[in-house]
RNA sequence: UGGGAGGUCGUCUAACGGUAGGACGGCGGACUCUGGAUCCGCUGGUGGAGGUUCGAGUCCUCCCCUCCCAGCCA
């Protein structure tokens, strides 16, 4: 690339990494890596009240888990640090530019209380007007305004700094995703706060200062920021800075509400960490997210991060919001697990240990057997590793109850015949009998007794496993301990067939 | 309310103005046992009304719907 491409992902540590943020991060990463650019992570922690402990750490850990890496961040400082806005504020980075805007008259101090602001807004809404800020120093000279400041200060009021919006301006940019967009300055809601009373810069101001100072070339973010963009361009222009290229990507929204993902949507798993815990594969998460709002040329659907990187083309980003479909994610994850089941095997076995089906020591000793059990039980059908637990529990680790329906199968005329025939032949089979051996044994009983279908299979299943459904029976029998099965059969016989 | 951005099967999406295709889901069948496995099949869509055109998902006009911003949140 001839031009220096620098993009960034700028989370606020107010929560864990959710799917929507992950998507923004992934696409910024793809953009950087595809064009040989630099990927920066900056922490936007200007709202001290909402920051949570470990928010930053969790964000970074989850990004790394997804397979992303970065070139500059708080934990990997580059030359444009620091990379936390709180630290940048302590260094006076924002103050310098706030002072400059104050000095040039492009910003001013405002002492209105939150109560005043609220009642102004109420009055505007009652009059069916859009809420907007009303400039309180209209017609005053600089000296008169300074005098007002002193007056308010004397009352002990703390000011915020507001940017004086040039109302006649129209701000326009060519959005990488959405094309040409124009918004008039008078539509942003009036003079807006760039510095809060506690001295922290606001998001719309800090983001501009930082993106400029960090030489960010392309701002790729969610399209919930489209309406913020004119405010940000105002600052670039007021400070005489070049405006970066903007790209506003469609959002991932909640399928039920149609709104953007929110922490309050508890019926939906929306944090990357939750999927990690259930045993989703990071490649699958990236694959699924990468195909939400972006599509490749062909009709393939399974891609790795590096394949996405090669194919990436910002022109194929879609403009419309995408609903989050967990079923499709499950399918993608299933595909990834099946692509290399052996690689996932340690994780699957760990699930069984976590569920106390087997001790860690025993699991280590019986690795081969566990792998077979997991495969026969149907690992190919699960959506995430945690699901393997209930699939293998019965009959490999526990026996279920015998239901009335099962008793009927057992005690029917056919059932009794099958049970008797099965018992005598099973006992005579060698312990290393193969699935084919079991199959031919069962076929022999079928031919002898002229009983087939459920009436044949169910009594055998019930006697050996206490189940009428489950994995392929012949394969299962090779994995069950013969003495245990014999005991199970004896117990069933005593209780129901005596 | 003002401004902005969007609307293709239930969901994710494809389609130089030229046969609306794929995937997930759902449904059905096969597998002389079950099924979350496997195979096969089916289902279902261009928000609406006009217009331009030989031909419109695509271009034009009007309407409808959804979302975003309008915070001393980001």
XYZ file of C-alpha atoms (C1' of nucleotides) in Angstrom:
572
model
C 0.000 0.000 0.000
C 1.366 3.401 -0.859
C -0.712 5.225 1.699
C -0.322 4.350 5.372
C -3.394 2.468 6.417
C -4.108 2.704 10.115
C -7.376 1.503 11.589
C -8.500 1.029 15.131
C -10.949 -0.752 17.371
C -11.910 1.448 20.295
C -13.998 -0.327 22.928
C -15.144 1.191 26.164
C -14.536 -1.168 29.048
C -18.096 -0.999 30.257
C -18.709 -4.660 29.658
C -17.448 -7.794 28.039
C -16.890 -8.242 24.331
C -20.219 -8.799 22.661
C -20.934 -10.063 19.192
C -21.443 -6.598 17.749
C -18.156 -5.247 19.072
C -16.403 -8.407 18.006
C -17.660 -7.825 14.510
C -16.353 -4.264 14.434
C -13.003 -5.507 15.688
C -12.852 -8.344 13.170
C -13.610 -6.119 10.195
C -11.083 -3.535 11.280
C -8.542 -6.305 11.655
C -9.412 -7.652 8.202
C -9.126 -4.206 6.683
C -5.733 -3.644 8.302
C -4.320 -7.034 7.454
C -5.706 -7.202 3.935
C -4.161 -3.860 3.053
C -0.986 -4.370 5.039
C -1.936 -1.671 7.472
C -1.706 -1.188 11.212
C -4.343 -2.276 13.682
C -4.619 -0.197 16.836
C -6.652 -0.848 19.966
C -7.587 2.149 22.048
C -9.556 2.014 25.277
C -12.283 4.634 25.562
C -12.720 4.827 29.303
C -13.946 8.375 29.703
C -17.073 7.427 31.598
C -15.590 6.450 34.917
C -18.989 5.635 36.364
C -19.677 2.951 33.804
C -16.276 1.329 33.559
C -16.164 -2.126 35.061
C -13.255 -3.949 36.603
C -11.495 -6.239 34.142
C -13.522 -4.830 31.261
C -10.402 -3.996 29.310
C -8.657 -7.252 30.124
C -11.703 -9.259 29.138
C -12.027 -7.377 25.843
C -8.444 -8.071 24.909
C -8.524 -11.693 25.995
C -11.600 -12.393 23.960
C -10.172 -10.682 20.897
C -7.062 -12.802 21.208
C -9.197 -15.905 21.619
C -10.879 -15.089 18.324
C -7.466 -15.120 16.733
C -6.971 -11.392 16.310
C -3.668 -9.696 16.980
C -2.852 -6.019 17.115
C 0.070 -3.720 16.604
C -0.555 -1.022 19.178
C -2.617 -1.090 22.378
C -2.339 -0.408 26.101
C -0.529 -3.714 26.532
C 1.607 -3.168 23.465
C 2.434 0.542 23.318
C 3.429 2.094 20.026
C 4.631 5.607 19.352
C 1.204 7.225 19.612
C 0.456 6.279 23.209
C -0.873 6.204 25.716
C -3.730 4.048 24.467
C -6.222 4.666 27.242
C -8.218 7.856 27.076
C -8.135 8.269 30.851
C -4.323 8.357 30.702
C -4.335 10.636 27.704
C -6.553 12.991 29.643
C -4.165 12.953 32.598
C -1.413 14.004 30.236
C -3.479 16.998 29.188
C -3.753 15.862 25.581
C -7.380 16.895 25.262
C -7.052 19.984 27.417
C -4.609 21.512 24.958
C -7.151 21.414 22.165
C -10.054 22.407 24.373
C -8.069 25.473 25.421
C -7.343 26.255 21.790
C -11.016 26.095 20.869
C -11.915 28.207 23.892
C -9.288 30.778 22.951
C -10.480 31.003 19.373
C -14.079 31.355 20.445
C -15.118 28.088 18.810
C -16.057 26.721 22.196
C -17.354 28.214 25.402
C -18.047 27.388 29.002
C -21.579 26.576 29.959
C -22.915 26.564 33.495
C -26.463 25.363 32.973
C -27.502 22.794 35.524
C -28.900 19.426 34.578
C -32.229 20.619 35.933
C -32.225 23.605 33.605
C -31.305 21.419 30.662
C -34.053 18.953 31.463
C -36.739 21.605 31.645
C -35.536 23.211 28.418
C -35.818 19.856 26.718
C -39.241 19.248 28.181
C -40.508 22.580 26.947
C -39.162 21.881 23.470
C -40.818 18.526 23.325
C -44.087 19.953 24.559
C -43.866 22.453 21.689
C -43.220 19.522 19.314
C -39.712 20.686 18.590
C -36.682 18.496 18.300
C -34.587 18.789 21.466
C -31.768 21.240 20.941
C -29.380 23.269 23.020
C -30.102 26.984 23.422
C -27.045 29.255 23.401
C -27.098 31.380 26.516
C -24.625 34.143 25.588
C -26.337 35.373 22.442
C -25.376 38.955 21.621
C -22.835 39.290 24.422
C -19.290 40.517 23.869
C -16.340 38.462 24.993
C -15.937 40.666 28.043
C -19.572 40.336 29.002
C -19.359 36.579 28.618
C -16.232 36.427 30.768
C -18.104 38.413 33.377
C -20.894 35.852 33.317
C -18.358 33.065 33.773
C -17.007 34.830 36.869
C -20.498 35.270 38.188
C -21.297 31.559 37.826
C -17.959 30.557 39.275
C -18.680 32.748 42.281
C -21.859 30.734 42.766
C -19.707 27.618 42.886
C -20.956 26.221 39.574
C -18.753 23.908 37.533
C -18.782 24.460 33.781
C -18.830 22.088 30.863
C -17.255 23.169 27.606
C -19.522 23.278 24.599
C -18.556 23.491 20.971
C -20.163 26.389 19.121
C -21.763 24.733 16.125
C -21.476 26.703 12.867
C -25.162 26.358 12.042
C -24.933 27.223 8.363
C -22.438 24.488 7.532
C -23.327 21.262 5.792
C -21.083 18.309 6.487
C -20.614 15.684 3.812
C -18.462 12.650 3.310
C -18.218 9.674 1.012
C -18.874 6.735 3.244
C -16.963 3.571 2.395
C -20.080 1.503 2.996
C -23.036 3.790 2.445
C -21.856 6.207 -0.187
C -22.321 9.969 -0.108
C -23.935 11.357 3.043
C -24.750 14.972 3.868
C -25.981 16.326 7.183
C -26.615 19.947 8.020
C -24.930 21.373 11.119
C -28.234 22.625 12.441
C -29.444 19.040 12.709
C -27.006 17.923 15.380
C -29.008 19.380 18.239
C -27.117 22.565 18.927
C -23.892 23.277 20.746
C -22.665 20.062 22.272
C -20.450 19.185 25.195
C -16.807 18.456 24.456
C -15.615 18.456 28.037
C -17.625 17.327 31.027
C -17.652 19.058 34.381
C -15.281 16.423 35.749
C -12.703 17.437 33.164
C -13.105 14.330 30.984
C -13.577 14.851 27.269
C -16.753 13.471 25.733
C -16.708 10.645 23.237
C -17.345 12.726 20.123
C -14.465 15.030 20.967
C -11.915 12.549 22.287
C -12.425 10.234 19.353
C -11.419 12.987 16.938
C -8.363 14.082 18.879
C -7.196 10.515 19.250
C -7.900 9.411 15.707
C -5.985 12.428 14.465
C -3.046 12.076 16.819
C -2.862 8.336 16.193
C -2.917 9.003 12.444
C -5.947 6.795 11.898
C -6.645 6.739 8.149
C -9.942 4.835 8.064
C -12.639 4.890 10.716
C -14.673 1.709 10.355
C -17.451 1.409 12.877
C -21.117 0.655 13.439
C -23.658 2.734 11.573
C -25.108 3.907 14.867
C -22.344 6.519 14.543
C -23.510 8.002 11.255
C -25.369 10.762 13.046
C -22.310 11.533 15.173
C -20.069 11.997 12.188
C -20.960 15.635 11.440
C -20.086 16.559 15.024
C -16.745 14.916 14.595
C -16.044 16.543 11.249
C -16.735 19.917 12.885
C -13.886 19.288 15.278
C -11.498 18.187 12.550
C -12.260 21.382 10.666
C -12.128 23.634 13.717
C -8.686 22.297 14.523
C -7.552 22.399 10.912
C -7.030 18.656 10.634
C -7.533 16.289 7.715
C -10.681 14.213 7.969
C -10.138 10.442 7.759
C -12.257 8.169 5.586
C -15.367 6.881 7.299
C -17.078 3.563 6.806
C -20.263 2.801 8.684
C -21.065 -0.871 8.831
C -24.556 -2.186 9.371
C -25.251 -3.419 12.860
C -25.989 -6.837 14.240
C -29.383 -6.570 15.809
C -31.513 -8.635 18.145
C -33.782 -10.873 16.077
C -36.660 -10.487 18.495
C -36.636 -6.753 19.100
C -35.096 -5.600 15.834
C -32.922 -3.232 17.860
C -29.226 -3.081 18.364
C -27.756 -5.600 20.740
C -28.108 -4.432 24.298
C -26.895 -5.771 27.592
C -30.479 -5.959 28.688
C -31.376 -8.621 26.143
C -30.982 -11.502 28.513
C -32.767 -14.063 26.419
C -29.928 -13.965 23.951
C -26.372 -15.135 24.352
C -24.525 -12.110 23.096
C -21.131 -12.181 24.724
C -18.225 -13.928 23.072
C -17.282 -15.294 26.447
C -20.583 -17.119 26.819
C -19.999 -18.963 23.587
C -16.461 -19.758 24.606
C -17.747 -21.335 27.806
C -20.235 -23.504 25.961
C -17.449 -24.799 23.811
C -17.866 -22.884 20.588
C -14.738 -22.804 18.470
C -13.166 -19.397 17.870
C -12.842 -20.167 14.167
C -16.575 -20.766 14.028
C -17.351 -17.488 15.764
C -15.158 -15.617 13.308
C -16.670 -17.533 10.401
C -20.220 -16.745 11.454
C -19.569 -13.112 12.292
C -17.567 -12.606 9.116
C -20.563 -13.659 7.063
C -22.969 -11.351 8.855
C -23.144 -8.243 6.740
C -20.464 -9.362 4.359
C -20.464 -11.907 1.594
C -17.772 -13.477 -0.544
C -18.051 -13.939 -4.286
C -18.839 -17.650 -4.473
C -21.310 -19.738 -2.542
C -18.959 -21.332 0.002
C -19.683 -20.606 3.631
C -16.851 -22.014 5.675
C -13.872 -19.705 5.945
C -10.960 -19.173 8.279
C -9.757 -15.796 9.449
C -6.844 -15.909 7.028
C -9.119 -16.831 4.152
C -11.313 -13.858 5.032
C -8.197 -11.724 5.103
C -7.282 -12.733 1.572
C -10.801 -12.265 0.191
C -11.640 -9.106 2.103
C -13.254 -6.407 0.028
C -14.926 -3.483 1.750
C -17.178 -3.022 -1.273
C -18.980 -6.242 -0.361
C -20.043 -4.971 3.054
C -23.818 -4.817 3.237
C -25.836 -1.744 4.117
C -28.705 -3.354 5.966
C -28.674 -4.529 9.563
C -28.450 -8.255 10.163
C -30.385 -10.222 12.717
C -28.391 -12.544 14.887
C -29.356 -16.160 14.154
C -28.098 -18.560 16.756
C -29.185 -21.616 14.765
C -26.882 -20.693 11.936
C -24.044 -20.124 14.374
C -24.660 -23.608 15.757
C -24.430 -25.039 12.288
C -21.200 -23.202 11.538
C -19.693 -24.385 14.797
C -20.767 -27.949 14.052
C -18.990 -27.705 10.714
C -15.815 -26.501 12.372
C -15.848 -29.225 15.004
C -16.319 -31.881 12.366
C -13.574 -30.479 10.233
C -11.092 -31.786 12.795
C -12.794 -33.707 15.572
C -9.518 -35.074 16.905
C -8.307 -31.561 17.553
C -11.423 -30.826 19.588
C -11.253 -34.134 21.453
C -9.307 -32.862 24.500
C -11.911 -30.155 24.944
C -14.729 -32.697 24.633
C -13.131 -34.968 27.209
C -12.654 -32.014 29.509
C -16.399 -31.386 29.344
C -16.978 -34.876 30.738
C -14.510 -34.229 33.544
C -16.153 -30.882 34.321
C -19.526 -32.605 34.463
C -18.094 -35.135 36.924
C -18.830 -38.051 34.645
C -15.260 -39.177 35.054
C -12.245 -38.070 37.062
C -9.384 -36.294 35.386
C -7.066 -39.232 36.169
C -9.405 -41.833 34.740
C -9.993 -39.650 31.709
C -6.273 -39.553 31.060
C -6.043 -43.339 31.355
C -9.026 -44.007 29.116
C -8.447 -41.442 26.433
C -8.816 -43.863 23.565
C -12.015 -45.362 24.897
C -13.465 -41.918 25.595
C -12.710 -40.800 22.065
C -14.546 -43.790 20.702
C -17.483 -43.236 23.031
C -17.671 -39.593 22.025
C -17.611 -40.444 18.355
C -20.141 -43.254 18.594
C -22.434 -41.186 20.810
C -22.792 -38.714 17.993
C -20.272 -35.911 18.256
C -21.072 -35.203 14.617
C -24.480 -33.956 15.612
C -23.682 -31.538 18.385
C -23.577 -27.777 18.095
C -20.996 -27.076 20.796
C -18.792 -29.200 23.016
C -20.863 -28.856 26.179
C -23.616 -30.840 24.500
C -21.502 -33.968 24.467
C -22.179 -34.459 28.177
C -25.830 -35.370 27.865
C -25.137 -37.416 24.784
C -22.725 -39.805 26.471
C -24.166 -39.755 29.987
C -26.600 -42.569 29.266
C -25.786 -45.366 28.908
C -22.020 -44.963 29.037
C -21.863 -43.510 32.546
C -25.315 -43.940 34.031
C -28.397 -46.043 33.377
C -31.740 -44.387 32.915
C -35.073 -45.502 34.318
C -37.120 -48.141 32.585
C -40.379 -46.592 31.489
C -43.779 -48.230 31.133
C -43.375 -48.151 27.398
C -40.131 -50.097 27.708
C -41.756 -52.644 29.998
C -44.371 -53.246 27.351
C -41.756 -53.939 24.709
C -39.958 -56.292 27.069
C -42.913 -58.233 28.360
C -44.737 -58.621 25.091
C -44.726 -62.070 23.552
C -42.108 -61.013 21.009
C -40.124 -59.169 23.631
C -39.767 -62.210 25.829
C -38.626 -64.354 22.907
C -36.076 -61.779 21.775
C -34.788 -61.293 25.300
C -34.241 -64.968 25.811
C -32.516 -65.422 22.467
C -30.350 -62.318 22.953
C -29.263 -63.280 26.441
C -27.940 -66.643 25.413
C -26.109 -65.415 22.330
C -24.647 -62.259 23.864
C -23.066 -64.270 26.611
C -21.332 -66.538 24.145
C -19.826 -63.724 22.079
C -16.163 -62.928 22.685
C -15.304 -59.670 24.470
C -13.572 -58.391 21.360
C -16.584 -58.896 19.124
C -16.874 -56.307 16.375
C -19.919 -54.242 15.415
C -20.330 -56.612 12.459
C -20.389 -59.577 14.844
C -23.126 -57.985 16.911
C -25.016 -57.089 13.797
C -24.981 -60.611 12.440
C -26.006 -61.974 15.819
C -29.018 -59.711 15.849
C -29.824 -60.607 12.244
C -29.681 -64.270 13.181
C -32.219 -63.715 15.932
C -34.384 -61.817 13.474
C -34.343 -64.731 11.054
C -34.887 -67.365 13.729
C -37.786 -65.672 15.431
C -39.139 -63.858 12.402
C -39.361 -60.721 14.465
C -38.073 -57.441 13.080
C -38.093 -53.703 13.516
C -38.723 -52.198 16.888
C -40.050 -55.403 18.326
C -36.642 -56.887 17.706
C -34.347 -53.985 18.499
C -36.083 -52.366 21.426
C -35.988 -55.350 23.799
C -32.259 -55.682 23.109
C -31.651 -51.988 23.598
C -33.617 -51.967 26.820
C -31.884 -55.011 28.286
C -28.420 -53.687 27.498
C -28.806 -49.941 27.902
C -32.171 -49.099 29.508
C -32.925 -46.999 26.430
C -35.061 -47.348 23.297
C -33.055 -44.796 21.431
C -29.456 -43.918 21.156
C -26.443 -44.377 18.969
C -25.902 -47.313 16.663
C -26.353 -50.319 18.931
C -23.713 -52.687 17.547
C -21.052 -49.979 17.824
C -22.203 -49.056 21.276
C -21.956 -52.668 22.437
C -18.279 -52.814 21.545
C -17.673 -49.920 23.913
C -19.655 -51.160 26.892
C -17.988 -53.424 29.429
C -19.311 -56.920 28.954
C -19.631 -57.772 32.642
C -21.490 -54.580 33.291
C -23.862 -55.310 30.450
C -24.398 -58.858 31.683
C -25.306 -57.533 35.097
C -27.653 -54.980 33.602
C -29.331 -57.749 31.643
C -29.677 -59.979 34.697
C -31.221 -57.171 36.703
C -33.702 -56.350 33.980
C -34.623 -59.997 33.646
C -35.173 -60.487 37.351
C -37.268 -57.419 37.693
C -39.438 -57.639 34.594
C -39.141 -61.075 33.039
C -39.122 -63.346 36.046
C -41.104 15.583 16.052
C -36.289 16.836 13.184
C -32.292 14.746 10.652
C -29.858 10.340 8.975
C -29.556 5.230 7.335
C -32.027 0.914 5.624
C -36.031 -2.662 3.605
C -34.862 -9.823 -1.364
C -37.775 -16.659 1.504
C -38.915 -17.177 8.994
C -33.118 -15.939 9.227
C -28.146 -14.779 6.701
C -27.355 -13.591 1.790
C -26.413 -13.734 -4.200
C -28.056 -11.657 -8.679
C -23.448 -6.027 -15.837
C -31.372 -3.522 -16.348
C -31.904 -10.063 -18.788
C -34.398 -17.548 -15.790
C -34.814 -14.332 -8.216
C -29.867 -18.617 -6.804
C -27.255 -20.566 -2.294
C -27.048 -21.541 3.044
C -29.480 -22.071 7.986
C -34.222 -23.344 9.872
C -38.809 -25.884 9.111
C -41.468 -30.013 6.804
C -41.396 -34.895 4.378
C -39.043 -39.439 2.790
C -35.064 -43.201 2.895
C -31.586 -45.796 6.145
C -36.070 -53.884 6.676
C -34.577 -50.076 15.319
C -34.214 -44.984 17.464
C -32.041 -40.420 15.447
C -29.397 -34.687 17.124
C -25.762 -38.941 12.211
C -26.056 -39.688 6.726
C -28.586 -39.341 1.901
C -32.727 -37.402 -1.003
C -36.760 -34.173 -1.699
C -40.097 -30.097 -0.523
C -41.279 -25.381 1.392
C -40.762 -20.115 1.063
C -39.050 -13.973 -0.852
C -37.921 -8.751 -3.982
C -42.630 -3.631 1.759
C -46.885 -1.044 -1.424
C -48.749 1.818 -5.702
C -47.624 4.050 -10.083
C -43.947 5.196 -14.039
C -39.572 4.482 -17.657
C -38.179 0.038 -20.595
C -38.742 -5.220 -25.331
C -37.542 -6.476 -20.186
C -37.206 -3.699 -13.268
C -35.095 -6.649 -6.954
C -31.963 -3.215 -9.770
C -33.720 3.323 -12.700
C -37.713 7.505 -11.441
C -42.033 9.383 -8.308
C -45.162 8.931 -4.168
C -46.438 6.089 0.085
C -45.503 2.465 4.145
C -42.384 0.105 7.695
C -37.776 -0.515 10.643
C -33.483 1.199 12.908
C -29.904 5.178 14.459
C -28.749 10.171 16.458
C -30.990 14.333 18.847
C -27.023 12.562 26.782
C -22.115 16.190 31.339
C -23.274 7.666 27.495
C -20.069 5.525 24.027
